[in-house]
XYZ file of C-alpha atoms in Angstrom:
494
model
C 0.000 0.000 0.000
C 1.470 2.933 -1.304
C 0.931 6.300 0.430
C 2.328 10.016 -0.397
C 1.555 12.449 2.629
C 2.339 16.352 2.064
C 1.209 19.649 3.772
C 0.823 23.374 2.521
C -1.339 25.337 4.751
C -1.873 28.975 5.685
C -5.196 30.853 6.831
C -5.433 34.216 4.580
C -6.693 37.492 5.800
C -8.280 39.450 2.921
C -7.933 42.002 5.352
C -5.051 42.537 6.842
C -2.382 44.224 5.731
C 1.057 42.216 5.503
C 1.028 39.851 2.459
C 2.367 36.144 3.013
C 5.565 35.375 1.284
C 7.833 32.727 0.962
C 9.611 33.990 4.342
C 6.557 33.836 5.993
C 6.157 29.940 5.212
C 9.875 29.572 6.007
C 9.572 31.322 9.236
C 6.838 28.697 10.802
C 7.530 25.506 9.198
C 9.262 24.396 5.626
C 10.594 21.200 5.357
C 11.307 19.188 1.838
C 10.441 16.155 1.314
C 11.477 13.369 3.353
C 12.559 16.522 5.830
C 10.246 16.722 8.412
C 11.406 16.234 12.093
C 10.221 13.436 14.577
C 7.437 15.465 15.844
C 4.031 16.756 15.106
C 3.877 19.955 13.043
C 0.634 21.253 12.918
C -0.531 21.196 9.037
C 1.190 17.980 9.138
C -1.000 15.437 11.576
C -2.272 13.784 8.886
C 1.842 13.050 7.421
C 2.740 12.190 11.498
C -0.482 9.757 11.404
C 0.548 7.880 8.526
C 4.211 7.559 10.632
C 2.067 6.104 13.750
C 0.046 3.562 11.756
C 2.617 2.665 9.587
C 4.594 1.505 12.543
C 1.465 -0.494 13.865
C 0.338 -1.921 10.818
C 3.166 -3.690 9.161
C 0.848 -6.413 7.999
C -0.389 -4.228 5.159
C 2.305 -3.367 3.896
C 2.831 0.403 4.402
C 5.232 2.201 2.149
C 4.837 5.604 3.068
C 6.507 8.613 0.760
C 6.700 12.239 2.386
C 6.804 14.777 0.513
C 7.007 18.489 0.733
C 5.726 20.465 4.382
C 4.915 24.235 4.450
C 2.637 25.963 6.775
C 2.603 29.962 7.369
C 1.195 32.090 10.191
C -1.932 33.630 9.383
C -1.322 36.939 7.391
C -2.532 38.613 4.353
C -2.734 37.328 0.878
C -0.503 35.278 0.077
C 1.837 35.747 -2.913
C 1.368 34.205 -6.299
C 5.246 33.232 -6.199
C 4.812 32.252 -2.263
C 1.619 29.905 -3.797
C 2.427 28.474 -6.960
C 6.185 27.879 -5.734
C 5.295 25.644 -3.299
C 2.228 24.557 -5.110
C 4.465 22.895 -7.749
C 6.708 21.369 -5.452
C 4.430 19.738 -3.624
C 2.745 18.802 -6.969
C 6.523 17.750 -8.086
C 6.955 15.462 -5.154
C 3.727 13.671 -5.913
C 4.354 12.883 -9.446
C 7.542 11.370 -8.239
C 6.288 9.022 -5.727
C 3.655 7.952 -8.741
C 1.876 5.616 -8.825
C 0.082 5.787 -5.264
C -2.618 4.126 -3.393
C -3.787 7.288 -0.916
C -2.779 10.855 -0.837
C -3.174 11.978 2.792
C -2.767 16.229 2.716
C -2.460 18.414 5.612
C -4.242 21.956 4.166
C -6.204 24.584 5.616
C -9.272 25.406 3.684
C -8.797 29.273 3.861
C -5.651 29.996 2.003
C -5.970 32.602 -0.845
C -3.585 33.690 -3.336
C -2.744 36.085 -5.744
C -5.360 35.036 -8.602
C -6.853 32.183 -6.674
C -9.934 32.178 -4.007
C -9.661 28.845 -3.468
C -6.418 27.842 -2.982
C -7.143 24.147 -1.750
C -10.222 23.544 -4.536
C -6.971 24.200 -7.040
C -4.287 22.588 -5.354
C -7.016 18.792 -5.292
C -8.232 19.424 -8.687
C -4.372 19.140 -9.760
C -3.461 16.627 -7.573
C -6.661 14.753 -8.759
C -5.394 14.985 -12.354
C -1.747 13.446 -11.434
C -3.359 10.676 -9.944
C -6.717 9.916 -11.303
C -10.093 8.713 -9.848
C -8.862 5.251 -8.539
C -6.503 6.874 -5.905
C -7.994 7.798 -2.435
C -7.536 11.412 -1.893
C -7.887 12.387 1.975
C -7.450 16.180 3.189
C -7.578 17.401 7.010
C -8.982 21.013 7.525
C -8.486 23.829 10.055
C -12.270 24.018 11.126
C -11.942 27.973 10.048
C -12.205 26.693 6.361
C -13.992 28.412 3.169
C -16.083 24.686 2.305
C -15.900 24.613 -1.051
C -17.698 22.693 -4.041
C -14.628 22.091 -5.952
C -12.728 20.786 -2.295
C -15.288 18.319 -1.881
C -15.417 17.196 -5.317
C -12.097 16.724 -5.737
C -11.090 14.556 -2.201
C -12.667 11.553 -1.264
C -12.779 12.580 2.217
C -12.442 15.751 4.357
C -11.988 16.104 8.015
C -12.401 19.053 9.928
C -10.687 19.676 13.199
C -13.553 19.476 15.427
C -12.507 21.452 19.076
C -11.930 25.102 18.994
C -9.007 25.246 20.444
C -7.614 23.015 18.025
C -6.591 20.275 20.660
C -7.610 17.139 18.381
C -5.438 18.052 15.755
C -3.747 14.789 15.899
C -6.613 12.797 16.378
C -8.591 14.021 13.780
C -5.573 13.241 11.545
C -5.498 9.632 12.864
C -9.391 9.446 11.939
C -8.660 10.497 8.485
C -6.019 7.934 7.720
C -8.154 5.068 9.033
C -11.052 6.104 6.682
C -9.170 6.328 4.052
C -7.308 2.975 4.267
C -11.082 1.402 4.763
C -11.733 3.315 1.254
C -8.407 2.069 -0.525
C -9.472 -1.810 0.942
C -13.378 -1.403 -0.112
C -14.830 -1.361 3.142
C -16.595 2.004 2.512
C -17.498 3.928 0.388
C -17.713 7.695 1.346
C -20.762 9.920 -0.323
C -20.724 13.805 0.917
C -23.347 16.350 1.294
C -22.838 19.735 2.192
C -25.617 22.196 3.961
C -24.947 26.125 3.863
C -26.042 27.835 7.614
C -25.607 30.846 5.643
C -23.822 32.719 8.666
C -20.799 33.034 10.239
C -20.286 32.130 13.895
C -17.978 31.829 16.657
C -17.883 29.054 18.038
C -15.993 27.764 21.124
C -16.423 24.366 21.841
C -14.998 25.107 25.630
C -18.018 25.973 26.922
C -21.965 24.918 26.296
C -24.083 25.187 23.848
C -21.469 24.496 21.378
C -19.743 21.738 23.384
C -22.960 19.917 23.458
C -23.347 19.981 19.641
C -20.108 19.072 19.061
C -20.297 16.212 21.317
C -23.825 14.989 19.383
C -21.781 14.839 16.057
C -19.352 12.991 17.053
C -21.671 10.570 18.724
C -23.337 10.316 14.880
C -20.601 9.084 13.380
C -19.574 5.051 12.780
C -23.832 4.564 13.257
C -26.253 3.940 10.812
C -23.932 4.078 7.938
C -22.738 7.921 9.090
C -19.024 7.895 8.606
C -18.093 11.321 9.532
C -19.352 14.645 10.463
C -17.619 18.585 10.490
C -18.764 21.567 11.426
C -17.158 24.429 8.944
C -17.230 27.060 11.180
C -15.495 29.620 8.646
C -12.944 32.139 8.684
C -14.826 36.022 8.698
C -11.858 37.865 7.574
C -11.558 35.838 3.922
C -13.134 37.851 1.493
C -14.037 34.556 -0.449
C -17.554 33.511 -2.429
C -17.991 30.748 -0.186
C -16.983 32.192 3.185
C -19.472 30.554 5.789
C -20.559 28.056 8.239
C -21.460 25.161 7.059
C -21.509 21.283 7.696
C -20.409 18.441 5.981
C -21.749 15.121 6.362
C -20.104 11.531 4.649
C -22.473 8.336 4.880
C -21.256 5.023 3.126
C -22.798 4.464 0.191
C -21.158 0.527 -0.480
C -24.540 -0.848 0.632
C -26.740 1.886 0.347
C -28.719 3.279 -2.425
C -29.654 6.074 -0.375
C -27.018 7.412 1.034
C -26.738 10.560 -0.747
C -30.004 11.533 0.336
C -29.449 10.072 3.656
C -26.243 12.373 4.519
C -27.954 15.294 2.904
C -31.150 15.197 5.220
C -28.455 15.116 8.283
C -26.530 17.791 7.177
C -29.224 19.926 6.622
C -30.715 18.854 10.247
C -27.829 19.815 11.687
C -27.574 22.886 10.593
C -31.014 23.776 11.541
C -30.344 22.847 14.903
C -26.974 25.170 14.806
C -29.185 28.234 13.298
C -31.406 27.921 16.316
C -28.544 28.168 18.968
C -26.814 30.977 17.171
C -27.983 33.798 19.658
C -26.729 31.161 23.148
C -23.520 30.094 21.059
C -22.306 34.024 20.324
C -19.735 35.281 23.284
C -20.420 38.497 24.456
C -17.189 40.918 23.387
C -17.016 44.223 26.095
C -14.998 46.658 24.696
C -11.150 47.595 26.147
C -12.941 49.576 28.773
C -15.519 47.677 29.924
C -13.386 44.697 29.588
C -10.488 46.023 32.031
C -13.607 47.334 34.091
C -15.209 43.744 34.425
C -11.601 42.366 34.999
C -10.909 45.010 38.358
C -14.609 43.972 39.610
C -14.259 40.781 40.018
C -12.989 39.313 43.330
C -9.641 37.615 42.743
C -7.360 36.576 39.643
C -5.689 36.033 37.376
C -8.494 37.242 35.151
C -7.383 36.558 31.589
C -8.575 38.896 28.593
C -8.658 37.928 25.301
C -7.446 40.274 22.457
C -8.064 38.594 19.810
C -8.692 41.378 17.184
C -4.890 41.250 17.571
C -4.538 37.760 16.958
C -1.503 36.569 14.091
C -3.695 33.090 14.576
C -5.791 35.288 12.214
C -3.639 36.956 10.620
C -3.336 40.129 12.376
C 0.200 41.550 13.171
C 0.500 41.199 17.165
C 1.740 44.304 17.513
C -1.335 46.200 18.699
C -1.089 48.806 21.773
C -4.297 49.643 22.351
C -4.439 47.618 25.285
C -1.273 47.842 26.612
C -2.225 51.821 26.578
C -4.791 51.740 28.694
C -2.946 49.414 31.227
C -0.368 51.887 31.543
C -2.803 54.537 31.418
C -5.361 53.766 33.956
C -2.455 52.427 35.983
C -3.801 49.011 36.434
C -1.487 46.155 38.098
C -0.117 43.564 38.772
C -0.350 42.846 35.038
C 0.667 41.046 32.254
C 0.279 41.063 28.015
C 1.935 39.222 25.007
C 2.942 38.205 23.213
C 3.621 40.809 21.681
C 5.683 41.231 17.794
C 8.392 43.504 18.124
C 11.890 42.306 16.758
C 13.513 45.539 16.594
C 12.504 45.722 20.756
C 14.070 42.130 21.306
C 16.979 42.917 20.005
C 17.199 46.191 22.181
C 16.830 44.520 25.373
C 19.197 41.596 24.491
C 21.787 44.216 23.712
C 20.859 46.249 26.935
C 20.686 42.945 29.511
C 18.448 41.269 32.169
C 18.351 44.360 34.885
C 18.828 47.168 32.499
C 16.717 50.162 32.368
C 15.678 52.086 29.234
C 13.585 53.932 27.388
C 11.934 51.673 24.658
C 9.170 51.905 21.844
C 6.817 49.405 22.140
C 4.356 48.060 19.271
C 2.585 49.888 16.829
C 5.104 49.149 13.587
C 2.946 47.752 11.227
C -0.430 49.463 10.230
C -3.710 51.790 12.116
C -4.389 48.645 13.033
C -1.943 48.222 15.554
C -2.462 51.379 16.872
C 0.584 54.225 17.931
C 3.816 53.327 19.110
C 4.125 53.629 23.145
C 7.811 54.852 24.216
C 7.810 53.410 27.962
C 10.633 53.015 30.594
C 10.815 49.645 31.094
C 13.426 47.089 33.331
C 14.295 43.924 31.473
C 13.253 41.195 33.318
C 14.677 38.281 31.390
C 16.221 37.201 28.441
C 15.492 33.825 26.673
C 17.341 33.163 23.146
C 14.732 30.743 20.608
C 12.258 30.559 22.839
C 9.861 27.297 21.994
C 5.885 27.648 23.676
C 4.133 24.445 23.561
C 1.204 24.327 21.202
C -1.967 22.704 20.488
C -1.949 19.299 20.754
C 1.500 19.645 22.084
C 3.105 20.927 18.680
C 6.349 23.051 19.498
C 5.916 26.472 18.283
C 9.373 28.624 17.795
C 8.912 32.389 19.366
C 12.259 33.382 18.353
C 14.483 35.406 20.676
C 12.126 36.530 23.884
C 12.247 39.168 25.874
C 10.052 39.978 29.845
C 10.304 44.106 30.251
C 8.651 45.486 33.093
C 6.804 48.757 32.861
C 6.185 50.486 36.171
C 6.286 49.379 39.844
C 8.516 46.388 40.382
C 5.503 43.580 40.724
C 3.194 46.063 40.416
C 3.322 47.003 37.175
C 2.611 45.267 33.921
C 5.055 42.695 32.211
C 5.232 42.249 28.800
C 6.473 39.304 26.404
C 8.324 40.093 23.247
C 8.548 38.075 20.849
C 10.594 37.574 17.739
C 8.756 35.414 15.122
C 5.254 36.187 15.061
C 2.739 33.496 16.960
C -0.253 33.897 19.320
C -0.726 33.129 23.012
C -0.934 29.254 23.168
C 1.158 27.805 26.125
C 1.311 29.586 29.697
C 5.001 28.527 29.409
C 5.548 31.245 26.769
C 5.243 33.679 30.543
C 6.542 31.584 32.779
C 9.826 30.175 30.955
C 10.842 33.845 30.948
C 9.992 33.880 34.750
C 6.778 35.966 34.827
C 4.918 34.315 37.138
C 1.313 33.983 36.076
C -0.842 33.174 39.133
C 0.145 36.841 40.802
C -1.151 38.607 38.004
C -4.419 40.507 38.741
C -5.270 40.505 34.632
C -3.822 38.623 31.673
C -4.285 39.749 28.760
C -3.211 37.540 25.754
C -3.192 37.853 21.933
C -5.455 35.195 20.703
C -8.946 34.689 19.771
C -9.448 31.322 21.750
C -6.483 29.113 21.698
C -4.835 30.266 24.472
C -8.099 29.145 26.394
C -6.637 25.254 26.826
C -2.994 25.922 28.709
C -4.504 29.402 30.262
C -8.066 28.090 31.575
C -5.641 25.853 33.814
C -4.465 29.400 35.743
C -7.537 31.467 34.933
C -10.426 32.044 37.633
C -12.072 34.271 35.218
C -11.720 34.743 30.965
C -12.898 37.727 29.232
C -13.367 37.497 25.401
C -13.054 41.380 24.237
C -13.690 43.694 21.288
C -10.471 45.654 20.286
C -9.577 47.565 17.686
C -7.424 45.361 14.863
C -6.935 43.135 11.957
C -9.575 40.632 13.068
C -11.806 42.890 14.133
C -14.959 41.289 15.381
C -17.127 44.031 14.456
C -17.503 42.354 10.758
C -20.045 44.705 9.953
C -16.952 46.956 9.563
C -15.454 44.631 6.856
C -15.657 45.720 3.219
C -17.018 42.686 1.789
C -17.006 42.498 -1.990
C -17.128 38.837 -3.396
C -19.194 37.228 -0.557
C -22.728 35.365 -0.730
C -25.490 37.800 1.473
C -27.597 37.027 3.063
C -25.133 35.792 6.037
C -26.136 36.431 9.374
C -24.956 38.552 11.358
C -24.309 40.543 8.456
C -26.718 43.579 7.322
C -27.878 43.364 4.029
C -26.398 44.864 0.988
């Protein structure tokens, strides 16, 4: 059994303003093929699946050929070079490891280029035409995918992640292998049907209703001929035709003359039943004020804010201040905020040393959107060289050089990470391997829409989801759609 695994994966935002280049792919993750280290990358569960059941199912004869890895952080559009370049090499390595049984690909579903909306529906139809209609082709999806026609005419079968944070990256990855090896051996055969919610939600699956739902889909699946369920919840900030939540629904059609018909009728139930939780399943989203407000009132800590219109998980810069501001501002302490993007600050405070005091400028670099630059005194608390936070599922995620400043009253006053290469909050360990110590902290406040919530809701006695200013604003109503489908709740019309 002869299987080629690959990844190329970044989630686009239409709307922010820093394109995604080669660099940017280089930066998180690039590996050639037959290059990728012994451990999970993130675009790349369903390449470290194959690994895993390859070593536990010698008996059918695995021969596994890797081939090209590339994931970016979430940014603007991405390059035609940045695209088609690694398009074409991942495109290269298949051809080469012709002729193949499956191709397992680690995508995200929300990557646009240069000339292309649908960066994935291009990339399968390609790959479909190397290999032709007897291959299986599998693809795993970042839940925050654009679902489109061509995507699911193209693959055989598509997984979504299913949690939000993305903690069953690896599992979902495992599920996607196993299907597709009972495709390649005729034990199913996988029919899809696709139901537009036409809206976009939020949707953590941390806390109820959404956990529920998520927990009733998953109990659908290997029943009744239902072989797998997702739930696309979207990505808001990609400009895209088919921008939306949606769910996809695969029954096995080996046996069963209905099937089509049977996994459209659940996919459209399903998303009934999601349109008529939408008002429970939206988070409130204070603004800064209110936010820091709600965080003072209540009794104890560390109360942990979310800033996520400053998230680079969606493709915002990181180097917003309009939060750090207002810290300083309203004097608020003990604090802490990061990470946030600001090489030229790092490299400052490496130069200057742990206990030095100086005058730095803080954030604000790249657009409005990250607000004004804040010159601050600040004490440099510690120094870490290639500082690695542990990620979802456990993925390692490099943070570059790191710096802890201080601003303000020693333990008192708010502590900020710096960071290098451009990633969101994920790990607690991104604060406390630079010594800030996270449980005397009276707020929190991280850059990240929601997957800081698994390492952080281990500390937290309180999380505040908030509505800043930034990149992935969550005002859309602000947005200057142009190419998608209306109507789309929460969206006015027109």
């Amino acid at each position: 059994m002869r299987v080629f695994s690959g990844s190329l994966a970044t989630e686009t935002n239409t709307f922010a303003p820093m394109p995604t280049g080669l660099s940017s792919f280089r930066d998180r993750g690039y590996y050639k093929a037959g290059q990728h280290p012994d451990h999970l990358s993130f675009f790349a569960a369903p390449l470290w699946a194959a690994r895993q059941r390859a070593r536990e199912q010698p008996e059918k004869g695995w021969v596994l050929i890797e081939g090209m890895v590339a994931g970016a952080q979430p940014s603007g559009i991405t390059t035609r070079l940045a695209y088609e370049t690694l398009r074409d090499e991942l495109l290269g390595d298949l051809r080469a490891a012709l002729p193949v049984d499956i191709v397992l690909l680690g995508l995200h579903g929300a990557m646009v280029a240069e000339g292309y909306d649908d960066c994935e529906g291009d990339l399968l139809e390609r790959v479909r035409e190397l290999v032709g209609q007897d291959t299986v082709v599998g693809v795993e999806l970042d839940l925050h995918n654009h679902l489109t026609p061509l995507m699911v005419a193209k693959a055989d079968l598509i997984i979504n992640f299913k949690e939000y944070p993305h903690t069953d990256v690896l599992e979902r990855g495992l599920e996607l292998v196993d299907l597709c090896v009972a495709q390649h051996e005729g034990r199913i055969k996988p029919v899809a049907a696709v139901a537009d919610c036409d809206m976009i939600l939020t949707i953590h699956t941390s806390r109820q209703p959404a956990r529920g739902f998520v927990d009733r889909m998953q109990s659908l699946e290997g029943k009744n001929g239902v072989l797998s369920v997702s739930l696309t919840h979207g990505f808001p900030w990609g400009d895209v035709a088919e921008m939306g939540t949606k769910l996809l629904v695969y029954t096995d059609g080996r046996h069963a003359p209905q099937a089509q018909l049977q996994a459209m009728a659940l996919a459209r139930q399903l998303a009934s039943e999601l349109i008529g939780l939408r008002e429970q399943i939206s988070a409130p989203y204070p603004d800064i004020e209110q936010a820091l407000d709600q965080a003072l009132a209540f009794d104890g800590g560390p109360v942990v804010i979310s800033d996520g219109a400053d998230n680079p998980g969606g493709g915002a810069a990181g180097d917003s201040t309009f939060f750090l501001r207002r810290l300083i501002e309203r004097g608020i302490g003990p604090a802490a905020l990061g990470p946030l993007w600001d090489p030229g600050a790092v490299r400052i405070a490496f130069d200057a040393g742990v206990g030095a005091r100086l005058m730095l400028r803080l954030g604000g670099k790249i657009s409005p959107l990250s607000g004004d630059p804040i010159d601050l005194m600040c004490t440099v608390k510690a120094l870490k060289p290639e500082l690695i936070m542990t990620g979802l599922s456990g993925a390692p995620v490099a943070m570059g050089d790191c710096a802890l400043v201080e601003i303000g009253e020693p333990g008192r006053g708010v502590q900020v990470c710096l960071i290098t290469l451009r990633n969101q909050a994920m790990g607690i360990d991104m604060f406390t391997q630079l010594g800030c110590e996270l449980a005397a902290q009276k707020i929190i406040v991280v850059k990240s829409s929601q997957h800081f919530y698994a390492s952080y809701a281990t500390i937290a006695r309180h999380v505040i989801y908030a509505a800043a200013p930034g990149a992935v604003t969550i005002d859309l109503n602000t947005l200057d759609y142009r190419k998608i489908r209306r109507p789309k709740w929460p969206l006015r019309a027109g």
